[in-house]
mmCIF file of C-alpha atoms in Angstrom:
data_model
loop_
_atom_site.group_PDB
_atom_site.id
_atom_site.type_symbol
_atom_site.label_atom_id
_atom_site.label_comp_id
_atom_site.label_asym_id
_atom_site.label_seq_id
_atom_site.Cartn_x
_atom_site.Cartn_y
_atom_site.Cartn_z
ATOM 1 C CA MET A 1 40.372 62.321 104.369
ATOM 2 C CA TYR A 2 42.980 60.351 102.414
ATOM 3 C CA ASP A 3 41.504 56.828 102.458
ATOM 4 C CA TYR A 4 39.920 56.154 99.067
ATOM 5 C CA GLY A 5 37.955 53.261 100.558
ATOM 6 C CA TYR A 6 35.407 55.759 101.867
ATOM 7 C CA GLY A 7 34.806 57.279 98.440
ATOM 8 C CA LYS A 8 31.561 55.408 97.754
ATOM 9 C CA GLU A 9 29.851 56.516 100.958
ATOM 10 C CA ILE A 10 31.070 60.089 100.593
ATOM 11 C CA ARG A 11 29.668 60.400 97.065
ATOM 12 C CA LEU A 12 26.429 58.465 97.488
ATOM 13 C CA TYR A 13 25.454 60.069 100.789
ATOM 14 C CA GLY A 14 26.720 63.527 99.862
ATOM 15 C CA ILE A 15 28.655 63.992 103.085
ATOM 16 C CA GLN A 16 31.678 65.745 101.592
ATOM 17 C CA ASP A 17 30.641 69.150 102.979
ATOM 18 C CA TRP A 18 30.146 67.666 106.434
ATOM 19 C CA LEU A 19 33.545 65.958 106.394
ATOM 20 C CA VAL A 20 35.235 69.108 105.099
ATOM 21 C CA SER A 21 33.593 71.127 107.885
ATOM 22 C CA ILE A 22 34.927 68.653 110.480
ATOM 23 C CA TYR A 23 38.374 68.777 108.912
ATOM 24 C CA THR A 24 38.269 72.583 108.826
ATOM 25 C CA TYR A 25 37.169 72.751 112.466
ATOM 26 C CA TYR A 26 40.072 70.647 113.719
ATOM 27 C CA LYS A 27 42.475 72.391 111.370
ATOM 28 C CA ASN A 28 41.430 75.726 112.875
ATOM 29 C CA GLN A 29 41.763 74.252 116.345
ATOM 30 C CA TYR A 30 45.307 73.240 115.481
ATOM 31 C CA ARG A 31 46.068 76.685 114.113
ATOM 32 C CA ARG A 32 44.749 78.367 117.268
ATOM 33 C CA LEU A 33 46.766 76.050 119.467
ATOM 34 C CA ASN A 34 49.863 76.609 117.368
ATOM 35 C CA GLN A 35 49.279 80.379 117.527
ATOM 36 C CA GLN A 36 49.006 80.216 121.311
ATOM 37 C CA ILE A 37 52.318 78.372 121.449
ATOM 38 C CA GLN A 38 53.937 80.914 119.153
ATOM 39 C CA ASN A 39 52.571 83.769 121.269
ATOM 40 C CA ARG A 40 54.029 82.252 124.407
ATOM 41 C CA HIS A 41 57.387 81.852 122.685
ATOM 42 C CA PHE A 42 57.194 85.486 121.558
ATOM 43 C CA ILE A 43 56.372 86.708 125.070
ATOM 44 C CA ALA A 44 59.182 84.635 126.547
ATOM 45 C CA ALA A 45 61.621 85.976 123.964
ATOM 46 C CA ALA A 46 60.468 89.573 124.576
ATOM 47 C CA VAL A 47 60.876 89.193 128.342
ATOM 48 C CA ASP A 48 64.314 87.693 127.823
ATOM 49 C CA ILE A 49 65.360 90.570 125.558
ATOM 50 C CA LEU A 50 63.988 93.131 128.008
ATOM 51 C CA PHE A 51 65.771 91.491 130.909
ATOM 52 C CA THR A 52 69.023 91.375 128.937
ATOM 53 C CA LEU A 53 68.654 95.032 127.961
ATOM 54 C CA VAL A 54 68.055 96.139 131.561
ATOM 55 C CA ARG A 55 70.901 94.013 132.852
ATOM 56 C CA GLU A 56 73.411 95.267 130.312
ATOM 57 C CA THR A 57 72.258 98.880 130.716
ATOM 58 C CA VAL A 58 72.857 98.703 134.457
ATOM 59 C CA VAL A 59 76.296 97.118 133.969
ATOM 60 C CA TYR A 60 77.443 99.576 131.341
ATOM 61 C CA VAL A 61 76.084 102.629 133.215
ATOM 62 C CA TYR A 62 77.930 101.475 136.331
ATOM 63 C CA LEU A 63 81.182 100.937 134.402
ATOM 64 C CA ILE A 64 80.873 104.335 132.738
ATOM 65 C CA PHE A 65 80.217 105.905 136.130
ATOM 66 C CA LEU A 66 83.388 104.314 137.511
ATOM 67 C CA PHE A 67 85.412 105.295 134.415
ATOM 68 C CA THR A 68 84.308 108.952 134.471
ATOM 69 C CA GLY A 69 85.023 109.113 138.196
ATOM 70 C CA GLY A 70 88.586 108.050 137.547
ATOM 71 C CA GLN A 71 88.170 104.716 139.327
ATOM 72 C CA LEU A 72 88.779 102.653 136.127
ATOM 73 C CA THR A 73 91.537 102.940 133.624
ATOM 74 C CA VAL A 74 90.839 102.555 129.904
ATOM 75 C CA ASP A 75 92.262 99.049 129.742
ATOM 76 C CA ASN A 76 90.185 97.929 132.771
ATOM 77 C CA PHE A 77 87.089 99.528 131.291
ATOM 78 C CA VAL A 78 87.584 97.572 128.067
ATOM 79 C CA LEU A 79 88.283 94.387 130.072
ATOM 80 C CA TYR A 80 85.156 94.635 132.200
ATOM 81 C CA THR A 81 82.884 95.528 129.297
ATOM 82 C CA GLY A 82 84.202 92.479 127.436
ATOM 83 C CA ILE A 83 83.559 90.278 130.466
ATOM 84 C CA ALA A 84 80.024 91.653 130.761
ATOM 85 C CA ALA A 85 79.359 90.981 127.071
ATOM 86 C CA SER A 86 80.681 87.425 127.425
ATOM 87 C CA PHE A 87 78.502 86.734 130.464
ATOM 88 C CA ALA A 88 75.505 88.127 128.587
ATOM 89 C CA ALA A 89 76.186 85.826 125.619
ATOM 90 C CA VAL A 90 76.583 82.827 127.912
ATOM 91 C CA GLY A 91 73.353 83.707 129.711
ATOM 92 C CA VAL A 92 71.417 83.985 126.462
ATOM 93 C CA ALA A 93 72.837 80.685 125.196
ATOM 94 C CA PHE A 94 72.077 78.940 128.487
ATOM 95 C CA SER A 95 68.527 80.292 128.545
ATOM 96 C CA GLY A 96 67.974 79.143 124.965
ATOM 97 C CA ALA A 97 69.396 75.696 125.744
ATOM 98 C CA VAL A 98 67.082 75.295 128.749
ATOM 99 C CA THR A 99 64.066 76.289 126.640
ATOM 100 C CA ASP A 100 65.001 73.898 123.832
ATOM 101 C CA PHE A 101 65.581 71.095 126.334
ATOM 102 C CA ALA A 102 62.164 71.662 127.943
ATOM 103 C CA ASP A 103 60.513 71.581 124.502
ATOM 104 C CA ALA A 104 62.376 68.390 123.606
ATOM 105 C CA VAL A 105 61.293 66.719 126.854
ATOM 106 C CA ARG A 106 57.644 67.531 126.152
ATOM 107 C CA ASN A 107 57.912 66.308 122.560
ATOM 108 C CA ILE A 108 59.369 62.900 123.478
ATOM 109 C CA GLU A 109 57.267 62.275 126.595
ATOM 110 C CA GLU A 110 54.826 59.970 124.805
ATOM 111 C CA TYR A 111 57.709 58.147 123.147
ATOM 112 C CA ARG A 112 59.360 57.657 126.531
ATOM 113 C CA GLN A 113 56.121 56.274 127.952
ATOM 114 C CA PHE A 114 55.937 53.860 125.035
ATOM 115 C CA LEU A 115 59.506 52.670 125.625
ATOM 116 C CA GLU A 116 58.779 52.154 129.322
ATOM 117 C CA GLN A 117 55.807 49.898 128.599
ATOM 118 C CA GLU A 118 56.295 46.234 129.256
ATOM 119 C CA ASP A 119 56.980 44.276 126.079
ATOM 120 C CA MET A 120 54.603 41.334 126.202
ATOM 121 C CA GLY A 121 56.551 38.100 126.013
ATOM 122 C CA ALA A 122 59.897 39.830 125.463
ATOM 123 C CA ASP A 123 61.456 38.506 128.648
ATOM 124 C CA ALA A 124 59.445 35.292 128.789
ATOM 125 C CA GLY A 125 61.471 32.204 128.135
ATOM 126 C CA GLY A 126 58.772 29.553 127.952
ATOM 127 C CA THR A 127 58.845 27.280 124.935
ATOM 128 C CA LEU A 128 56.878 24.340 123.616
ATOM 129 C CA SER A 129 58.144 21.230 121.933
ATOM 130 C CA ALA A 130 57.518 21.193 118.193
ATOM 131 C CA LYS A 131 54.280 19.332 117.511
ATOM 132 C CA ALA A 132 51.647 19.213 114.819
ATOM 133 C CA ALA A 133 48.895 20.061 117.317
ATOM 134 C CA TYR A 134 48.526 21.213 120.908
ATOM 135 C CA THR A 135 45.959 20.908 123.683
ATOM 136 C CA VAL A 136 44.450 24.246 124.740
ATOM 137 C CA ARG A 137 42.905 24.776 128.162
ATOM 138 C CA PHE A 138 40.996 27.754 129.596
ATOM 139 C CA GLN A 139 40.686 27.771 133.395
ATOM 140 C CA ASN A 140 38.306 30.283 135.020
ATOM 141 C CA VAL A 141 39.234 33.025 132.575
ATOM 142 C CA SER A 142 37.571 36.415 133.070
ATOM 143 C CA PHE A 143 38.370 39.453 130.972
ATOM 144 C CA ARG A 144 37.215 43.002 130.369
ATOM 145 C CA TYR A 145 38.706 45.471 127.938
ATOM 146 C CA PRO A 146 40.850 48.284 129.367
ATOM 147 C CA GLY A 147 38.669 51.164 130.537
ATOM 148 C CA SER A 148 35.509 49.055 130.601
ATOM 149 C CA GLU A 149 33.614 47.854 133.659
ATOM 150 C CA THR A 150 31.787 45.104 131.752
ATOM 151 C CA TYR A 151 33.294 41.638 131.610
ATOM 152 C CA VAL A 152 33.306 40.046 128.175
ATOM 153 C CA LEU A 153 34.262 36.623 129.556
ATOM 154 C CA HIS A 154 33.112 35.296 132.938
ATOM 155 C CA ASN A 155 34.936 32.353 134.559
ATOM 156 C CA PHE A 156 35.329 30.735 131.159
ATOM 157 C CA SER A 157 36.621 27.166 131.366
ATOM 158 C CA TYR A 158 37.046 24.535 128.696
ATOM 159 C CA GLN A 159 39.608 22.205 127.147
ATOM 160 C CA ILE A 160 40.278 21.664 123.455
ATOM 161 C CA GLU A 161 42.113 18.442 122.777
ATOM 162 C CA ALA A 162 45.071 18.382 120.421
ATOM 163 C CA GLY A 163 44.084 17.837 116.794
ATOM 164 C CA LYS A 164 40.405 18.584 117.354
ATOM 165 C CA HIS A 165 38.446 20.985 115.165
ATOM 166 C CA ILE A 166 36.165 23.273 117.153
ATOM 167 C CA ALA A 167 33.488 25.659 115.910
ATOM 168 C CA ILE A 168 32.602 28.605 118.141
ATOM 169 C CA VAL A 169 29.266 30.234 117.409
ATOM 170 C CA GLY A 170 26.963 32.670 119.133
ATOM 171 C CA LEU A 171 25.241 36.012 118.848
ATOM 172 C CA ASN A 172 27.161 39.236 118.333
ATOM 173 C CA GLY A 173 28.973 40.352 121.488
ATOM 174 C CA ALA A 174 29.044 36.864 122.994
ATOM 175 C CA GLY A 175 32.855 36.998 123.373
ATOM 176 C CA LYS A 176 33.946 34.734 120.516
ATOM 177 C CA SER A 177 36.595 36.977 118.959
ATOM 178 C CA THR A 178 37.767 38.122 122.398
ATOM 179 C CA LEU A 179 38.417 34.502 123.320
ATOM 180 C CA ILE A 180 40.655 34.109 120.290
ATOM 181 C CA LYS A 181 42.576 37.317 121.015
ATOM 182 C CA LEU A 182 43.319 36.112 124.525
ATOM 183 C CA LEU A 183 44.488 32.752 123.233
ATOM 184 C CA CYS A 184 46.849 34.446 120.793
ATOM 185 C CA GLY A 185 48.308 36.556 123.587
ATOM 186 C CA LEU A 186 47.079 39.885 122.211
ATOM 187 C CA TYR A 187 45.804 40.699 125.704
ATOM 188 C CA ASP A 188 47.449 39.358 128.848
ATOM 189 C CA GLN A 189 45.618 41.310 131.559
ATOM 190 C CA TYR A 190 43.001 38.705 132.458
ATOM 191 C CA ASP A 191 42.049 36.596 135.444
ATOM 192 C CA GLY A 192 42.466 32.846 135.326
ATOM 193 C CA LEU A 193 44.805 30.717 133.270
ATOM 194 C CA ILE A 194 45.204 29.831 129.604
ATOM 195 C CA THR A 195 47.597 27.002 128.833
ATOM 196 C CA ILE A 196 48.910 25.222 125.789
ATOM 197 C CA ASP A 197 50.053 21.717 126.684
ATOM 198 C CA ASP A 198 49.979 22.823 130.343
ATOM 199 C CA VAL A 199 52.300 25.812 129.681
ATOM 200 C CA ASP A 200 50.933 29.232 130.668
ATOM 201 C CA ILE A 201 50.784 31.291 127.462
ATOM 202 C CA ARG A 202 51.945 34.362 129.389
ATOM 203 C CA THR A 203 55.309 32.658 129.834
ATOM 204 C CA LEU A 204 55.758 32.167 126.081
ATOM 205 C CA SER A 205 57.899 34.572 124.086
ATOM 206 C CA GLN A 206 56.375 36.517 121.231
ATOM 207 C CA ALA A 207 58.454 34.490 118.773
ATOM 208 C CA GLU A 208 57.069 31.249 120.211
ATOM 209 C CA ARG A 209 53.499 32.491 119.911
ATOM 210 C CA ALA A 210 54.142 33.521 116.326
ATOM 211 C CA ARG A 211 55.416 30.024 115.567
ATOM 212 C CA ILE A 212 52.392 28.282 117.046
ATOM 213 C CA PHE A 213 49.461 30.274 115.698
ATOM 214 C CA ALA A 214 48.229 30.750 112.149
ATOM 215 C CA ALA A 215 45.246 33.070 112.317
ATOM 216 C CA VAL A 216 42.837 34.841 110.007
ATOM 217 C CA PHE A 217 40.958 37.603 111.808
ATOM 218 C CA GLN A 218 37.862 39.467 110.678
ATOM 219 C CA GLU A 219 39.911 42.631 110.230
ATOM 220 C CA SER A 220 42.976 41.041 108.573
ATOM 221 C CA LYS A 221 44.580 43.410 106.079
ATOM 222 C CA VAL A 222 46.453 42.923 102.832
ATOM 223 C CA LEU A 223 49.800 44.666 102.561
ATOM 224 C CA SER A 224 50.891 47.084 99.864
ATOM 225 C CA ALA A 225 53.318 44.482 98.535
ATOM 226 C CA THR A 226 53.271 41.723 95.943
ATOM 227 C CA VAL A 227 50.890 38.756 96.082
ATOM 228 C CA LEU A 228 53.788 36.477 97.012
ATOM 229 C CA GLU A 229 55.020 38.805 99.760
ATOM 230 C CA ASN A 230 51.490 39.011 101.180
ATOM 231 C CA ILE A 231 51.528 35.247 101.614
ATOM 232 C CA THR A 232 55.102 34.641 102.771
ATOM 233 C CA LEU A 233 55.449 37.969 104.620
ATOM 234 C CA SER A 234 59.003 38.086 103.378
ATOM 235 C CA GLU A 235 60.813 40.170 100.778
ATOM 236 C CA GLN A 236 63.427 37.519 100.012
ATOM 237 C CA ASN A 237 61.551 34.505 98.656
ATOM 238 C CA THR A 238 63.317 31.324 97.615
ATOM 239 C CA PRO A 239 61.947 28.853 95.029
ATOM 240 C CA GLU A 240 60.885 26.600 97.919
ATOM 241 C CA MET A 241 58.903 29.438 99.508
ATOM 242 C CA MET A 242 57.247 30.204 96.173
ATOM 243 C CA GLU A 243 56.287 26.562 95.737
ATOM 244 C CA LYS A 244 54.814 26.469 99.232
ATOM 245 C CA ALA A 245 52.848 29.673 98.573
ATOM 246 C CA THR A 246 51.567 28.239 95.298
ATOM 247 C CA GLU A 247 50.329 25.155 97.108
ATOM 248 C CA ALA A 248 48.477 27.328 99.645
ATOM 249 C CA LEU A 249 46.783 29.232 96.809
ATOM 250 C CA LYS A 250 45.710 25.968 95.198
ATOM 251 C CA GLN A 251 44.266 24.709 98.474
ATOM 252 C CA ILE A 252 42.158 27.826 98.843
ATOM 253 C CA GLY A 253 41.091 27.944 95.174
ATOM 254 C CA LEU A 254 42.871 31.189 94.308
ATOM 255 C CA TYR A 255 45.747 29.903 92.198
ATOM 256 C CA GLU A 256 44.219 30.373 88.729
ATOM 257 C CA ARG A 257 43.085 33.911 89.580
ATOM 258 C CA MET A 258 46.616 34.844 90.675
ATOM 259 C CA MET A 259 48.168 33.291 87.574
ATOM 260 C CA ALA A 260 45.900 35.454 85.408
ATOM 261 C CA LEU A 261 47.353 38.666 86.867
ATOM 262 C CA PRO A 262 49.795 40.717 84.744
ATOM 263 C CA GLN A 263 52.821 39.744 86.847
ATOM 264 C CA GLN A 264 51.292 36.684 88.462
ATOM 265 C CA LEU A 265 52.605 36.307 92.030
ATOM 266 C CA GLU A 266 54.835 39.352 91.612
ATOM 267 C CA THR A 267 51.840 41.603 90.953
ATOM 268 C CA PRO A 268 51.607 44.472 93.473
ATOM 269 C CA VAL A 269 48.506 44.486 95.677
ATOM 270 C CA THR A 270 46.694 47.844 96.132
ATOM 271 C CA ARG A 271 47.734 51.110 94.483
ATOM 272 C CA VAL A 272 49.063 52.755 97.636
ATOM 273 C CA ILE A 273 52.668 52.309 96.466
ATOM 274 C CA ALA A 274 52.503 50.906 92.937
ATOM 275 C CA ASP A 275 50.295 52.602 90.326
ATOM 276 C CA ASN A 276 49.887 49.258 88.530
ATOM 277 C CA GLY A 277 48.729 47.484 91.680
ATOM 278 C CA VAL A 278 45.641 45.270 91.726
ATOM 279 C CA GLU A 279 42.640 45.978 93.947
ATOM 280 C CA PHE A 280 41.098 42.665 94.992
ATOM 281 C CA SER A 281 37.477 42.142 95.904
ATOM 282 C CA GLY A 282 36.569 41.498 99.530
ATOM 283 C CA GLY A 283 36.290 37.756 98.901
ATOM 284 C CA GLU A 284 39.647 37.607 97.121
ATOM 285 C CA ARG A 285 41.334 39.473 99.962
ATOM 286 C CA GLN A 286 39.834 37.056 102.452
ATOM 287 C CA LYS A 287 41.044 34.067 100.466
ATOM 288 C CA LEU A 288 44.500 35.609 100.276
ATOM 289 C CA MET A 289 44.533 35.915 104.078
ATOM 290 C CA ILE A 290 43.557 32.250 104.413
ATOM 291 C CA ALA A 291 46.375 31.332 102.021
ATOM 292 C CA ARG A 292 48.756 33.296 104.266
ATOM 293 C CA ALA A 293 47.645 31.231 107.271
ATOM 294 C CA LEU A 294 47.985 27.978 105.354
ATOM 295 C CA TYR A 295 51.471 28.954 104.208
ATOM 296 C CA LYS A 296 52.537 29.618 107.788
ATOM 297 C CA ASN A 297 51.446 26.112 108.770
ATOM 298 C CA GLY A 298 51.019 26.849 112.469
ATOM 299 C CA SER A 299 50.047 24.093 114.857
ATOM 300 C CA ILE A 300 46.909 25.969 115.943
ATOM 301 C CA LEU A 301 44.786 27.256 113.057
ATOM 302 C CA ILE A 302 42.311 30.031 113.855
ATOM 303 C CA LEU A 303 39.697 31.220 111.365
ATOM 304 C CA ASP A 304 37.601 34.135 112.620
ATOM 305 C CA GLU A 305 34.708 34.664 110.195
ATOM 306 C CA PRO A 306 36.809 33.430 107.231
ATOM 307 C CA THR A 307 33.909 33.436 104.762
ATOM 308 C CA ALA A 308 32.165 36.700 105.686
ATOM 309 C CA ALA A 309 33.025 38.293 102.321
ATOM 310 C CA LEU A 310 32.700 35.182 100.153
ATOM 311 C CA ASP A 311 29.874 34.260 97.808
ATOM 312 C CA PRO A 312 27.865 31.117 98.715
ATOM 313 C CA ILE A 313 29.762 28.870 96.294
ATOM 314 C CA ALA A 314 33.201 30.012 97.468
ATOM 315 C CA GLU A 315 32.029 29.771 101.061
ATOM 316 C CA GLN A 316 30.931 26.176 100.637
ATOM 317 C CA GLU A 317 34.258 25.343 98.960
ATOM 318 C CA ILE A 318 36.091 26.671 101.994
ATOM 319 C CA PHE A 319 33.915 24.711 104.392
ATOM 320 C CA ASP A 320 34.233 21.555 102.291
ATOM 321 C CA THR A 321 38.033 21.787 102.418
ATOM 322 C CA PHE A 322 38.185 22.864 106.083
ATOM 323 C CA GLY A 323 38.909 19.332 107.218
ATOM 324 C CA GLU A 324 41.687 18.997 104.650
ATOM 325 C CA ILE A 325 43.447 22.316 105.311
ATOM 326 C CA SER A 326 43.282 21.806 109.079
ATOM 327 C CA ALA A 327 44.149 18.107 109.105
ATOM 328 C CA GLY A 328 46.388 17.163 112.020
ATOM 329 C CA LYS A 329 46.110 20.615 113.612
ATOM 330 C CA THR A 330 44.143 22.049 116.475
ATOM 331 C CA ALA A 331 41.647 24.278 114.683
ATOM 332 C CA LEU A 332 39.129 26.874 115.830
ATOM 333 C CA LEU A 333 36.464 28.177 113.492
ATOM 334 C CA ILE A 334 34.363 31.215 114.396
ATOM 335 C CA SER A 335 31.467 31.788 112.059
ATOM 336 C CA HIS A 336 27.912 33.044 111.896
ATOM 337 C CA ARG A 337 27.376 30.737 108.909
ATOM 338 C CA LEU A 338 26.433 27.520 110.664
ATOM 339 C CA SER A 339 26.746 25.307 107.595
ATOM 340 C CA GLY A 340 30.485 25.051 108.314
ATOM 341 C CA THR A 341 30.032 23.601 111.785
ATOM 342 C CA LYS A 342 29.220 20.160 110.391
ATOM 343 C CA GLN A 343 32.893 19.702 109.485
ATOM 344 C CA CYS A 344 33.962 20.282 113.103
ATOM 345 C CA ASP A 345 34.385 17.711 115.859
ATOM 346 C CA ARG A 346 32.527 19.850 118.380
ATOM 347 C CA VAL A 347 30.550 23.074 118.451
ATOM 348 C CA PHE A 348 30.667 25.576 121.314
ATOM 349 C CA VAL A 349 27.764 27.976 121.633
ATOM 350 C CA MET A 350 28.748 31.131 123.510
ATOM 351 C CA ASP A 351 26.414 33.580 125.184
ATOM 352 C CA ASP A 352 27.353 36.400 127.555
ATOM 353 C CA GLY A 353 30.971 35.274 127.826
ATOM 354 C CA LYS A 354 30.225 31.637 128.658
ATOM 355 C CA ILE A 355 29.698 28.345 126.851
ATOM 356 C CA THR A 356 26.012 27.577 127.137
ATOM 357 C CA GLU A 357 25.902 24.600 124.785
ATOM 358 C CA ALA A 358 28.517 22.138 123.533
ATOM 359 C CA GLY A 359 28.333 19.081 121.320
ATOM 360 C CA THR A 360 28.367 17.941 117.733
ATOM 361 C CA HIS A 361 26.060 19.479 115.162
ATOM 362 C CA THR A 362 23.756 16.473 115.412
ATOM 363 C CA GLU A 363 23.658 16.565 119.210
ATOM 364 C CA LEU A 364 22.904 20.278 119.372
ATOM 365 C CA MET A 365 20.121 19.969 116.798
ATOM 366 C CA GLN A 366 18.363 17.539 119.134
ATOM 367 C CA ALA A 367 17.978 20.232 121.811
ATOM 368 C CA GLU A 368 14.490 21.491 121.020
ATOM 369 C CA HIS A 369 14.889 24.903 122.683
ATOM 370 C CA GLY A 370 18.637 25.260 122.245
ATOM 371 C CA ILE A 371 20.244 28.444 120.961
ATOM 372 C CA TYR A 372 22.189 26.556 118.291
ATOM 373 C CA ARG A 373 19.119 24.888 116.861
ATOM 374 C CA GLN A 374 17.256 28.175 116.853
ATOM 375 C CA MET A 375 20.123 29.922 115.004
ATOM 376 C CA TYR A 376 20.498 27.075 112.514
ATOM 377 C CA GLU A 377 16.807 26.852 111.703
ATOM 378 C CA THR A 378 16.551 30.634 111.369
ATOM 379 C CA GLN A 379 19.252 30.560 108.689
ATOM 380 C CA ALA A 380 17.922 27.427 106.996
ATOM 381 C CA LYS A 381 14.334 28.619 106.583
ATOM 382 C CA HIS A 382 15.425 31.296 104.143
ATOM 383 C CA TYR A 383 16.695 28.590 101.784
ATOM 384 C CA ASN A 384 13.549 26.464 101.868
#
């Protein structure tokens, strides 16, 4: 309801009444639920008041009966009525405290469950020696998403040598992006073993993983911060950090565009926080995310559909510079645009969670009935 990114579809397809009806339905559901809760509180309070009234009536009637019968003096009558009033006040306070405590327990239950969850990598102490590139090995890895019975990867095994540039291609749902998420440690509930230089990634701390990987995912998001902060991911930026960010922008071909902004690298991105923020196009956002990865300078560079939102010229510029920006690193490129695979040392073709073909672009094009050749020729025929 509050995301302006859906404005085009809402206006062009005329679905505002439908969305409002959905919003109204759930709003009414919330109101009914809230009313039920309030009614229960009211009933509980009424019962408590009634119980207190009956209790105090019985006590006071009994004391009056004793007083009129001459069994209590005036001072004792006053003493006992005061004690009864005090006990009543304590009882009401205790009952209210128990009710508030029960409500508080219910309200924080989800938070408690969150705190009790295992923090992936928090207690792991594994580290890797600082290197420009690492060897990655998958050994009989099988994985299915939580709640699903279908395996996305089946006994996946392969080794990527340090410093090699690998392209991973395949049809939608083949498991390409899932493979990358497992490598980055975003999921650790899988069968088999994934190692980096023979170290199980599940033994690496989160900080160590963050040091190793520089990734651009399909769903990477820009932050409501300045251009510079989106690249460095830091609020305190030194001149050295600015120079490094500038170099990343030049590598990706975005430097001149950023320098043309009103405040250059200090220009706010998006208008979520700053009214004078700049809304970038999809291609510019994607380039900015690539610049972020280049700035980080991780030893393993991962590009998951990095050119999906780019025009053909910008896309070719990225592919032409892929070898340069990933020089000396272990690099993985996932793309449906097969023109970029020529810059890679090897190409893996995935299908149904497994590698069905592997080789260089030239080698795979020689397989007459291969999936890679079929995909490549299908794309190429539209340009002939």
